[in-house]
PDB file of C-alpha atoms in Angstrom:
ATOM      1  CA  MET A   1      -7.554  49.281 -15.500  1.00  0.00           C
ATOM      2  CA  VAL A   2      -5.861  45.991 -16.409  1.00  0.00           C
ATOM      3  CA  THR A   3      -8.404  45.629 -19.228  1.00  0.00           C
ATOM      4  CA  THR A   4      -7.878  49.048 -20.899  1.00  0.00           C
ATOM      5  CA  VAL A   5      -4.127  48.754 -21.292  1.00  0.00           C
ATOM      6  CA  THR A   6      -4.629  45.864 -23.714  1.00  0.00           C
ATOM      7  CA  SER A   7      -7.424  47.402 -25.758  1.00  0.00           C
ATOM      8  CA  LEU A   8      -6.488  48.733 -29.205  1.00  0.00           C
ATOM      9  CA  GLY A   9      -7.592  52.336 -29.007  1.00  0.00           C
ATOM     10  CA  ARG A  10      -7.372  52.651 -25.150  1.00  0.00           C
ATOM     11  CA  SER A  11     -10.949  54.014 -25.338  1.00  0.00           C
ATOM     12  CA  GLY A  12     -14.303  52.320 -25.925  1.00  0.00           C
ATOM     13  CA  LEU A  13     -15.478  54.979 -28.386  1.00  0.00           C
ATOM     14  CA  SER A  14     -12.294  54.760 -30.434  1.00  0.00           C
ATOM     15  CA  ASP A  15     -12.508  50.916 -30.530  1.00  0.00           C
ATOM     16  CA  TRP A  16     -16.212  51.195 -31.513  1.00  0.00           C
ATOM     17  CA  LEU A  17     -15.360  53.375 -34.491  1.00  0.00           C
ATOM     18  CA  ILE A  18     -12.225  51.388 -35.632  1.00  0.00           C
ATOM     19  CA  GLN A  19     -14.365  48.181 -35.456  1.00  0.00           C
ATOM     20  CA  ARG A  20     -16.932  49.673 -37.918  1.00  0.00           C
ATOM     21  CA  VAL A  21     -14.522  51.332 -40.343  1.00  0.00           C
ATOM     22  CA  SER A  22     -12.458  48.118 -40.503  1.00  0.00           C
ATOM     23  CA  ALA A  23     -15.610  46.053 -41.055  1.00  0.00           C
ATOM     24  CA  PHE A  24     -16.594  48.326 -43.968  1.00  0.00           C
ATOM     25  CA  VAL A  25     -13.094  47.895 -45.611  1.00  0.00           C
ATOM     26  CA  MET A  26     -13.178  44.122 -45.178  1.00  0.00           C
ATOM     27  CA  THR A  27     -16.688  43.799 -46.560  1.00  0.00           C
ATOM     28  CA  ALA A  28     -15.702  45.885 -49.624  1.00  0.00           C
ATOM     29  CA  TYR A  29     -12.655  43.669 -50.201  1.00  0.00           C
ATOM     30  CA  LEU A  30     -14.705  40.466 -49.829  1.00  0.00           C
ATOM     31  CA  ILE A  31     -17.378  41.694 -52.297  1.00  0.00           C
ATOM     32  CA  PHE A  32     -14.587  42.631 -54.755  1.00  0.00           C
ATOM     33  CA  ILE A  33     -12.739  39.247 -54.523  1.00  0.00           C
ATOM     34  CA  VAL A  34     -15.977  37.183 -54.694  1.00  0.00           C
ATOM     35  CA  GLY A  35     -17.216  39.274 -57.635  1.00  0.00           C
ATOM     36  CA  TYR A  36     -13.814  38.878 -59.386  1.00  0.00           C
ATOM     37  CA  LEU A  37     -13.736  35.087 -58.873  1.00  0.00           C
ATOM     38  CA  VAL A  38     -17.384  34.702 -60.101  1.00  0.00           C
ATOM     39  CA  MET A  39     -16.673  36.764 -63.179  1.00  0.00           C
ATOM     40  CA  ASN A  40     -13.433  34.939 -63.963  1.00  0.00           C
ATOM     41  CA  PRO A  41     -14.236  31.191 -63.642  1.00  0.00           C
ATOM     42  CA  GLU A  42     -11.302  30.294 -65.928  1.00  0.00           C
ATOM     43  CA  LEU A  43      -8.764  32.263 -63.892  1.00  0.00           C
ATOM     44  CA  THR A  44      -5.095  31.592 -64.688  1.00  0.00           C
ATOM     45  CA  TYR A  45      -2.059  32.198 -62.528  1.00  0.00           C
ATOM     46  CA  ALA A  46      -0.848  35.024 -64.774  1.00  0.00           C
ATOM     47  CA  GLN A  47      -4.136  36.894 -64.468  1.00  0.00           C
ATOM     48  CA  TRP A  48      -4.314  36.369 -60.713  1.00  0.00           C
ATOM     49  CA  ALA A  49      -0.676  37.440 -60.163  1.00  0.00           C
ATOM     50  CA  GLN A  50      -1.121  40.463 -62.382  1.00  0.00           C
ATOM     51  CA  LEU A  51      -4.207  41.608 -60.494  1.00  0.00           C
ATOM     52  CA  ASN A  52      -2.552  41.197 -57.045  1.00  0.00           C
ATOM     53  CA  GLN A  53       0.751  42.817 -57.938  1.00  0.00           C
ATOM     54  CA  ALA A  54      -0.868  46.012 -59.273  1.00  0.00           C
ATOM     55  CA  LEU A  55      -0.218  48.854 -56.798  1.00  0.00           C
ATOM     56  CA  PRO A  56      -3.917  49.801 -56.198  1.00  0.00           C
ATOM     57  CA  MET A  57      -4.730  46.149 -55.457  1.00  0.00           C
ATOM     58  CA  ARG A  58      -1.705  45.862 -53.133  1.00  0.00           C
ATOM     59  CA  MET A  59      -2.900  48.959 -51.298  1.00  0.00           C
ATOM     60  CA  PHE A  60      -6.469  47.506 -51.007  1.00  0.00           C
ATOM     61  CA  SER A  61      -5.086  44.152 -49.789  1.00  0.00           C
ATOM     62  CA  LEU A  62      -2.745  45.874 -47.300  1.00  0.00           C
ATOM     63  CA  LEU A  63      -5.551  48.072 -46.064  1.00  0.00           C
ATOM     64  CA  THR A  64      -7.678  44.910 -45.569  1.00  0.00           C
ATOM     65  CA  ILE A  65      -5.053  42.997 -43.621  1.00  0.00           C
ATOM     66  CA  LEU A  66      -4.505  46.043 -41.408  1.00  0.00           C
ATOM     67  CA  SER A  67      -8.332  46.148 -40.896  1.00  0.00           C
ATOM     68  CA  ILE A  68      -8.318  42.497 -40.074  1.00  0.00           C
ATOM     69  CA  ALA A  69      -5.583  43.032 -37.472  1.00  0.00           C
ATOM     70  CA  ALA A  70      -7.391  45.966 -35.786  1.00  0.00           C
ATOM     71  CA  HIS A  71     -10.809  44.216 -36.004  1.00  0.00           C
ATOM     72  CA  ALA A  72      -9.424  40.930 -34.588  1.00  0.00           C
ATOM     73  CA  TRP A  73      -7.590  42.761 -31.794  1.00  0.00           C
ATOM     74  CA  ILE A  74     -10.726  44.617 -30.674  1.00  0.00           C
ATOM     75  CA  GLY A  75     -12.990  41.590 -31.081  1.00  0.00           C
ATOM     76  CA  MET A  76     -10.731  39.146 -29.269  1.00  0.00           C
ATOM     77  CA  TRP A  77     -10.219  41.779 -26.495  1.00  0.00           C
ATOM     78  CA  CYS A  78     -14.024  41.957 -26.017  1.00  0.00           C
ATOM     79  CA  VAL A  79     -14.374  38.202 -25.857  1.00  0.00           C
ATOM     80  CA  LEU A  80     -11.409  37.725 -23.489  1.00  0.00           C
ATOM     81  CA  THR A  81     -12.347  40.552 -21.106  1.00  0.00           C
ATOM     82  CA  ASP A  82     -15.926  39.195 -21.028  1.00  0.00           C
ATOM     83  CA  TYR A  83     -15.181  35.514 -20.332  1.00  0.00           C
ATOM     84  CA  VAL A  84     -11.698  35.232 -18.854  1.00  0.00           C
ATOM     85  CA  THR A  85     -12.722  37.007 -15.651  1.00  0.00           C
ATOM     86  CA  VAL A  86     -12.251  36.325 -11.955  1.00  0.00           C
ATOM     87  CA  ARG A  87     -15.950  35.426 -11.649  1.00  0.00           C
ATOM     88  CA  LEU A  88     -15.843  32.856 -14.444  1.00  0.00           C
ATOM     89  CA  VAL A  89     -12.267  31.533 -14.339  1.00  0.00           C
ATOM     90  CA  GLY A  90     -11.020  32.177 -10.804  1.00  0.00           C
ATOM     91  CA  PRO A  91      -8.373  34.244  -9.060  1.00  0.00           C
ATOM     92  CA  LYS A  92      -5.725  33.711 -11.802  1.00  0.00           C
ATOM     93  CA  ALA A  93      -7.995  35.153 -14.480  1.00  0.00           C
ATOM     94  CA  THR A  94      -6.084  38.372 -14.948  1.00  0.00           C
ATOM     95  CA  ALA A  95      -2.749  36.613 -15.513  1.00  0.00           C
ATOM     96  CA  ILE A  96      -4.336  34.043 -17.819  1.00  0.00           C
ATOM     97  CA  ARG A  97      -6.080  36.787 -19.789  1.00  0.00           C
ATOM     98  CA  ILE A  98      -2.865  38.835 -20.253  1.00  0.00           C
ATOM     99  CA  VAL A  99      -1.103  35.786 -21.593  1.00  0.00           C
ATOM    100  CA  PHE A 100      -3.940  35.067 -24.086  1.00  0.00           C
ATOM    101  CA  GLN A 101      -4.066  38.740 -25.104  1.00  0.00           C
ATOM    102  CA  LEU A 102      -0.347  38.996 -25.724  1.00  0.00           C
ATOM    103  CA  GLY A 103      -0.532  35.747 -27.721  1.00  0.00           C
ATOM    104  CA  MET A 104      -3.416  37.084 -29.705  1.00  0.00           C
ATOM    105  CA  ILE A 105      -1.558  40.323 -30.430  1.00  0.00           C
ATOM    106  CA  ALA A 106       1.543  38.419 -31.516  1.00  0.00           C
ATOM    107  CA  ILE A 107      -0.453  36.250 -33.934  1.00  0.00           C
ATOM    108  CA  THR A 108      -2.215  39.346 -35.311  1.00  0.00           C
ATOM    109  CA  LEU A 109       1.092  41.049 -36.027  1.00  0.00           C
ATOM    110  CA  LEU A 110       2.513  37.885 -37.596  1.00  0.00           C
ATOM    111  CA  TYR A 111      -0.498  37.821 -39.948  1.00  0.00           C
ATOM    112  CA  VAL A 112       0.325  41.371 -41.108  1.00  0.00           C
ATOM    113  CA  ILE A 113       3.978  40.539 -41.712  1.00  0.00           C
ATOM    114  CA  TRP A 114       3.019  37.388 -43.632  1.00  0.00           C
ATOM    115  CA  ALA A 115       0.587  39.346 -45.795  1.00  0.00           C
ATOM    116  CA  ILE A 116       3.183  42.008 -46.589  1.00  0.00           C
ATOM    117  CA  ASP A 117       5.633  39.249 -47.493  1.00  0.00           C
ATOM    118  CA  ILE A 118       3.100  37.675 -49.915  1.00  0.00           C
ATOM    119  CA  LEU A 119       2.022  40.961 -51.506  1.00  0.00           C
ATOM    120  CA  TRP A 120       5.573  42.248 -52.152  1.00  0.00           C
ATOM    121  CA  GLY A 121       6.893  38.939 -53.351  1.00  0.00           C
ATOM    122  CA  ILE A 122       4.534  38.337 -56.297  1.00  0.00           C
ATOM    123  CA  GLN A 123       6.267  37.273 -59.519  1.00  0.00           C
ATOM    124  CA  VAL A 124       3.961  37.563 -62.548  1.00  0.00           C
ATOM    125  CA  ASN A 125       6.186  35.347 -64.746  1.00  0.00           C
ATOM    126  CA  GLY A 126       6.425  32.646 -62.081  1.00  0.00           C
TER     127      GLY A 126
ATOM    128  CA  MET B   1      -8.133  67.389  -3.847  1.00  0.00           C
ATOM    129  CA  TYR B   2      -8.455  63.577  -4.047  1.00  0.00           C
ATOM    130  CA  SER B   3      -6.811  61.488  -1.375  1.00  0.00           C
ATOM    131  CA  ASP B   4      -5.409  58.055  -2.028  1.00  0.00           C
ATOM    132  CA  ASN B   5      -8.435  56.627  -0.240  1.00  0.00           C
ATOM    133  CA  HIS B   6     -10.791  57.486  -3.046  1.00  0.00           C
ATOM    134  CA  ILE B   7      -8.653  55.699  -5.622  1.00  0.00           C
ATOM    135  CA  LYS B   8      -8.311  52.606  -3.546  1.00  0.00           C
ATOM    136  CA  VAL B   9     -11.919  52.259  -2.475  1.00  0.00           C
ATOM    137  CA  LEU B  10     -13.465  52.407  -5.977  1.00  0.00           C
ATOM    138  CA  PRO B  11     -12.045  49.200  -7.546  1.00  0.00           C
ATOM    139  CA  ALA B  12     -12.856  47.229  -4.345  1.00  0.00           C
ATOM    140  CA  VAL B  13     -16.532  48.261  -4.588  1.00  0.00           C
ATOM    141  CA  ASP B  14     -16.530  47.352  -8.254  1.00  0.00           C
ATOM    142  CA  ASN B  15     -15.239  43.819  -7.638  1.00  0.00           C
ATOM    143  CA  LYS B  16     -17.918  42.992  -5.130  1.00  0.00           C
ATOM    144  CA  ARG B  17     -20.867  43.776  -7.298  1.00  0.00           C
ATOM    145  CA  PRO B  18     -23.317  40.899  -7.162  1.00  0.00           C
ATOM    146  CA  VAL B  19     -24.309  39.070 -10.367  1.00  0.00           C
ATOM    147  CA  ASN B  20     -28.062  38.790 -10.411  1.00  0.00           C
ATOM    148  CA  LEU B  21     -28.674  37.473 -13.907  1.00  0.00           C
ATOM    149  CA  ASP B  22     -27.614  33.884 -14.400  1.00  0.00           C
ATOM    150  CA  ILE B  23     -27.760  33.545 -18.195  1.00  0.00           C
ATOM    151  CA  GLY B  24     -27.607  29.763 -18.000  1.00  0.00           C
ATOM    152  CA  SER B  25     -30.950  29.584 -16.126  1.00  0.00           C
ATOM    153  CA  ILE B  26     -33.171  31.570 -18.533  1.00  0.00           C
ATOM    154  CA  SER B  27     -34.394  30.905 -22.038  1.00  0.00           C
ATOM    155  CA  LEU B  28     -32.802  33.268 -24.510  1.00  0.00           C
ATOM    156  CA  PRO B  29     -34.508  35.028 -27.465  1.00  0.00           C
ATOM    157  CA  ILE B  30     -33.276  34.567 -31.048  1.00  0.00           C
ATOM    158  CA  THR B  31     -31.356  37.834 -30.841  1.00  0.00           C
ATOM    159  CA  SER B  32     -29.107  36.309 -28.165  1.00  0.00           C
ATOM    160  CA  TYR B  33     -28.288  33.309 -30.310  1.00  0.00           C
ATOM    161  CA  VAL B  34     -27.498  35.536 -33.314  1.00  0.00           C
ATOM    162  CA  SER B  35     -25.193  37.564 -31.059  1.00  0.00           C
ATOM    163  CA  ILE B  36     -23.451  34.543 -29.554  1.00  0.00           C
ATOM    164  CA  LEU B  37     -22.894  33.001 -32.976  1.00  0.00           C
ATOM    165  CA  HIS B  38     -21.446  36.307 -34.107  1.00  0.00           C
ATOM    166  CA  ARG B  39     -18.847  36.018 -31.339  1.00  0.00           C
ATOM    167  CA  VAL B  40     -18.203  32.346 -31.941  1.00  0.00           C
ATOM    168  CA  SER B  41     -17.741  32.826 -35.691  1.00  0.00           C
ATOM    169  CA  GLY B  42     -15.434  35.822 -34.923  1.00  0.00           C
ATOM    170  CA  VAL B  43     -13.146  33.642 -32.772  1.00  0.00           C
ATOM    171  CA  ILE B  44     -13.153  30.914 -35.468  1.00  0.00           C
ATOM    172  CA  LEU B  45     -12.202  33.635 -38.038  1.00  0.00           C
ATOM    173  CA  PHE B  46      -9.222  34.715 -35.945  1.00  0.00           C
ATOM    174  CA  PHE B  47      -7.684  31.359 -36.717  1.00  0.00           C
ATOM    175  CA  ALA B  48      -9.214  31.091 -40.199  1.00  0.00           C
ATOM    176  CA  VAL B  49      -7.115  34.149 -41.261  1.00  0.00           C
ATOM    177  CA  ALA B  50      -4.174  31.731 -41.292  1.00  0.00           C
ATOM    178  CA  VAL B  51      -6.127  29.471 -43.684  1.00  0.00           C
ATOM    179  CA  PHE B  52      -6.905  32.352 -45.969  1.00  0.00           C
ATOM    180  CA  LEU B  53      -3.327  33.647 -45.888  1.00  0.00           C
ATOM    181  CA  TRP B  54      -1.975  30.184 -46.601  1.00  0.00           C
ATOM    182  CA  LEU B  55      -4.303  29.804 -49.635  1.00  0.00           C
ATOM    183  CA  PHE B  56      -3.425  33.364 -50.798  1.00  0.00           C
ATOM    184  CA  ASP B  57       0.341  32.609 -50.367  1.00  0.00           C
ATOM    185  CA  ALA B  58       0.178  29.329 -52.278  1.00  0.00           C
ATOM    186  CA  SER B  59      -1.929  30.780 -55.103  1.00  0.00           C
ATOM    187  CA  LEU B  60       0.533  33.601 -55.669  1.00  0.00           C
ATOM    188  CA  SER B  61       3.810  31.657 -55.081  1.00  0.00           C
ATOM    189  CA  SER B  62       4.072  30.230 -58.641  1.00  0.00           C
ATOM    190  CA  PRO B  63       1.922  28.737 -61.437  1.00  0.00           C
ATOM    191  CA  GLU B  64       2.450  25.324 -59.780  1.00  0.00           C
ATOM    192  CA  GLY B  65       1.279  26.757 -56.431  1.00  0.00           C
ATOM    193  CA  PHE B  66      -1.776  28.247 -58.120  1.00  0.00           C
ATOM    194  CA  GLU B  67      -2.633  24.831 -59.583  1.00  0.00           C
ATOM    195  CA  SER B  68      -2.016  23.113 -56.209  1.00  0.00           C
ATOM    196  CA  VAL B  69      -4.676  25.396 -54.572  1.00  0.00           C
ATOM    197  CA  LYS B  70      -7.127  24.348 -57.309  1.00  0.00           C
ATOM    198  CA  ALA B  71      -6.244  20.703 -56.822  1.00  0.00           C
ATOM    199  CA  MET B  72      -6.586  21.021 -53.069  1.00  0.00           C
ATOM    200  CA  PHE B  73     -10.318  21.686 -53.483  1.00  0.00           C
ATOM    201  CA  ALA B  74     -10.633  17.968 -54.374  1.00  0.00           C
ATOM    202  CA  ASN B  75      -9.104  16.875 -51.034  1.00  0.00           C
ATOM    203  CA  PRO B  76     -11.853  16.215 -48.428  1.00  0.00           C
ATOM    204  CA  VAL B  77      -9.820  17.408 -45.415  1.00  0.00           C
ATOM    205  CA  CYS B  78      -8.950  20.673 -47.146  1.00  0.00           C
ATOM    206  CA  GLN B  79     -12.567  21.012 -48.262  1.00  0.00           C
ATOM    207  CA  VAL B  80     -13.856  20.757 -44.664  1.00  0.00           C
ATOM    208  CA  ILE B  81     -11.255  23.290 -43.333  1.00  0.00           C
ATOM    209  CA  VAL B  82     -11.974  25.803 -46.108  1.00  0.00           C
ATOM    210  CA  TRP B  83     -15.712  25.227 -45.773  1.00  0.00           C
ATOM    211  CA  GLY B  84     -15.614  25.903 -42.031  1.00  0.00           C
ATOM    212  CA  SER B  85     -13.592  29.091 -42.543  1.00  0.00           C
ATOM    213  CA  LEU B  86     -15.882  30.388 -45.315  1.00  0.00           C
ATOM    214  CA  ALA B  87     -19.089  29.420 -43.423  1.00  0.00           C
ATOM    215  CA  ALA B  88     -17.845  31.340 -40.347  1.00  0.00           C
ATOM    216  CA  LEU B  89     -16.961  34.300 -42.650  1.00  0.00           C
ATOM    217  CA  ALA B  90     -20.386  34.261 -44.350  1.00  0.00           C
ATOM    218  CA  TYR B  91     -22.243  34.229 -41.020  1.00  0.00           C
ATOM    219  CA  HIS B  92     -19.941  36.871 -39.396  1.00  0.00           C
ATOM    220  CA  VAL B  93     -20.270  39.298 -42.339  1.00  0.00           C
ATOM    221  CA  VAL B  94     -24.095  38.997 -42.445  1.00  0.00           C
ATOM    222  CA  ALA B  95     -24.457  39.500 -38.657  1.00  0.00           C
ATOM    223  CA  GLY B  96     -21.967  42.349 -38.864  1.00  0.00           C
ATOM    224  CA  VAL B  97     -23.853  44.128 -41.624  1.00  0.00           C
ATOM    225  CA  ARG B  98     -26.994  43.841 -39.491  1.00  0.00           C
ATOM    226  CA  HIS B  99     -25.079  45.696 -36.702  1.00  0.00           C
ATOM    227  CA  LEU B 100     -23.865  48.384 -39.131  1.00  0.00           C
ATOM    228  CA  ILE B 101     -27.480  48.977 -40.376  1.00  0.00           C
ATOM    229  CA  MET B 102     -28.610  49.235 -36.746  1.00  0.00           C
ATOM    230  CA  ASP B 103     -25.871  51.780 -36.055  1.00  0.00           C
ATOM    231  CA  PHE B 104     -27.528  54.059 -38.629  1.00  0.00           C
ATOM    232  CA  GLY B 105     -30.649  53.895 -36.525  1.00  0.00           C
ATOM    233  CA  VAL B 106     -32.563  51.425 -38.690  1.00  0.00           C
ATOM    234  CA  GLY B 107     -34.397  48.592 -36.968  1.00  0.00           C
ATOM    235  CA  GLU B 108     -33.206  49.354 -33.456  1.00  0.00           C
ATOM    236  CA  ASP B 109     -36.355  51.030 -32.216  1.00  0.00           C
ATOM    237  CA  SER B 110     -37.960  48.019 -30.519  1.00  0.00           C
ATOM    238  CA  PHE B 111     -37.377  44.429 -29.491  1.00  0.00           C
ATOM    239  CA  GLU B 112     -39.754  43.368 -32.232  1.00  0.00           C
ATOM    240  CA  SER B 113     -37.649  44.952 -35.014  1.00  0.00           C
ATOM    241  CA  GLY B 114     -34.518  43.500 -33.427  1.00  0.00           C
ATOM    242  CA  ARG B 115     -36.037  40.060 -33.475  1.00  0.00           C
ATOM    243  CA  ASN B 116     -37.206  40.424 -37.076  1.00  0.00           C
ATOM    244  CA  SER B 117     -33.714  41.525 -38.258  1.00  0.00           C
ATOM    245  CA  ALA B 118     -32.134  38.675 -36.275  1.00  0.00           C
ATOM    246  CA  ARG B 119     -34.429  36.203 -38.100  1.00  0.00           C
ATOM    247  CA  LEU B 120     -33.652  37.871 -41.449  1.00  0.00           C
ATOM    248  CA  ALA B 121     -29.894  37.772 -40.748  1.00  0.00           C
ATOM    249  CA  LEU B 122     -30.071  34.084 -39.848  1.00  0.00           C
ATOM    250  CA  GLY B 123     -31.995  33.401 -43.067  1.00  0.00           C
ATOM    251  CA  VAL B 124     -29.533  35.287 -45.245  1.00  0.00           C
ATOM    252  CA  ALA B 125     -26.614  33.582 -43.489  1.00  0.00           C
ATOM    253  CA  ILE B 126     -28.129  30.153 -44.142  1.00  0.00           C
ATOM    254  CA  VAL B 127     -28.526  30.992 -47.849  1.00  0.00           C
ATOM    255  CA  ALA B 128     -24.887  32.260 -47.989  1.00  0.00           C
ATOM    256  CA  ILE B 129     -23.568  29.153 -46.261  1.00  0.00           C
ATOM    257  CA  ALA B 130     -25.631  26.988 -48.642  1.00  0.00           C
ATOM    258  CA  LEU B 131     -23.948  28.762 -51.572  1.00  0.00           C
ATOM    259  CA  VAL B 132     -20.497  28.185 -50.004  1.00  0.00           C
ATOM    260  CA  THR B 133     -21.372  24.512 -49.513  1.00  0.00           C
ATOM    261  CA  GLY B 134     -22.404  24.164 -53.098  1.00  0.00           C
ATOM    262  CA  TRP B 135     -19.293  25.869 -54.369  1.00  0.00           C
ATOM    263  CA  ILE B 136     -16.873  23.713 -52.398  1.00  0.00           C
ATOM    264  CA  PHE B 137     -18.512  20.245 -52.410  1.00  0.00           C
ATOM    265  CA  LEU B 138     -20.646  20.200 -55.525  1.00  0.00           C
ATOM    266  CA  TRP B 139     -19.151  22.545 -58.126  1.00  0.00           C
TER     267      TRP B 139
END
C-alpha cells in the first residue's frame, strides 16, 4: 500500500508498459544523436543550435526528457522498494524510503524544467 | 460483506513471510550479474542525466559555451565523469534492448537461451564501452 502510492502509474502493468515505450523513445533519440555526431565530425555551434531549435527536434528532445523522467521514476521506485525495506534496512525503512522517493521525484521534475529551459532558450546567432 | 478484520489481517500475514533464499550464500549465474549491472547502471544514469543536461546546456548557451564543451574533453576529470556516464548508458541500453527483445517472446523459452543472450549482451556492451573509451581518451 505504502509502495503503490509512490509508483508512477499506480499499477504494475501500467508501469511495465510506460517503461518499455519510454525505453524505445530514448533509444531512438540516442541513435539519432550518435548518428548525427558521427556524420558531422566538424560540427559548429550554428549548425548544432539550428538543429536543436527546429520545432521537430525540440519535440523529439522534449519527448525524450519526459521519457527519461517516467523511466527514472519507475526504475528508481523498483530499486527503492526492493532494497529499502524493513527486512534489509530496519523498522524505519518506510520513512527512509518515502524521503528518498520524494527526493528522486523532485530531482526528476527539476531535470524536466531544466531541459525545457535549455530547449526554449536556444539562440542560433549566439 | 467484508468486515474490518479481513483488511487488518492480510498485511500482518504478508509481513511475517519467511525469507528462504539468502542470495548472498549462493553462487549466481551470469544472468543475475547482467541483471544487477542493469540496475546499478540505471541508478548511475539517474545522476548522469545531470551531466548530460549540463553538457547540453553549455553546448547550446553560446558559441563560446559550445567551444568550452569541446575543450572540456581535454580535461582528465571531465573525461572520467563523461566516460562513466556514457559507459553506464551504453551498458544500460544494451541490457535494456535484450529485455525488449525478450518481451517479444524471443530467447525467453529456456534458461539456456537466457544465459546465451546475457553473454551476448555483455559482449556487445564491452564493445560499446570500448568505443566510448576510444572516443573520449584517444580520439
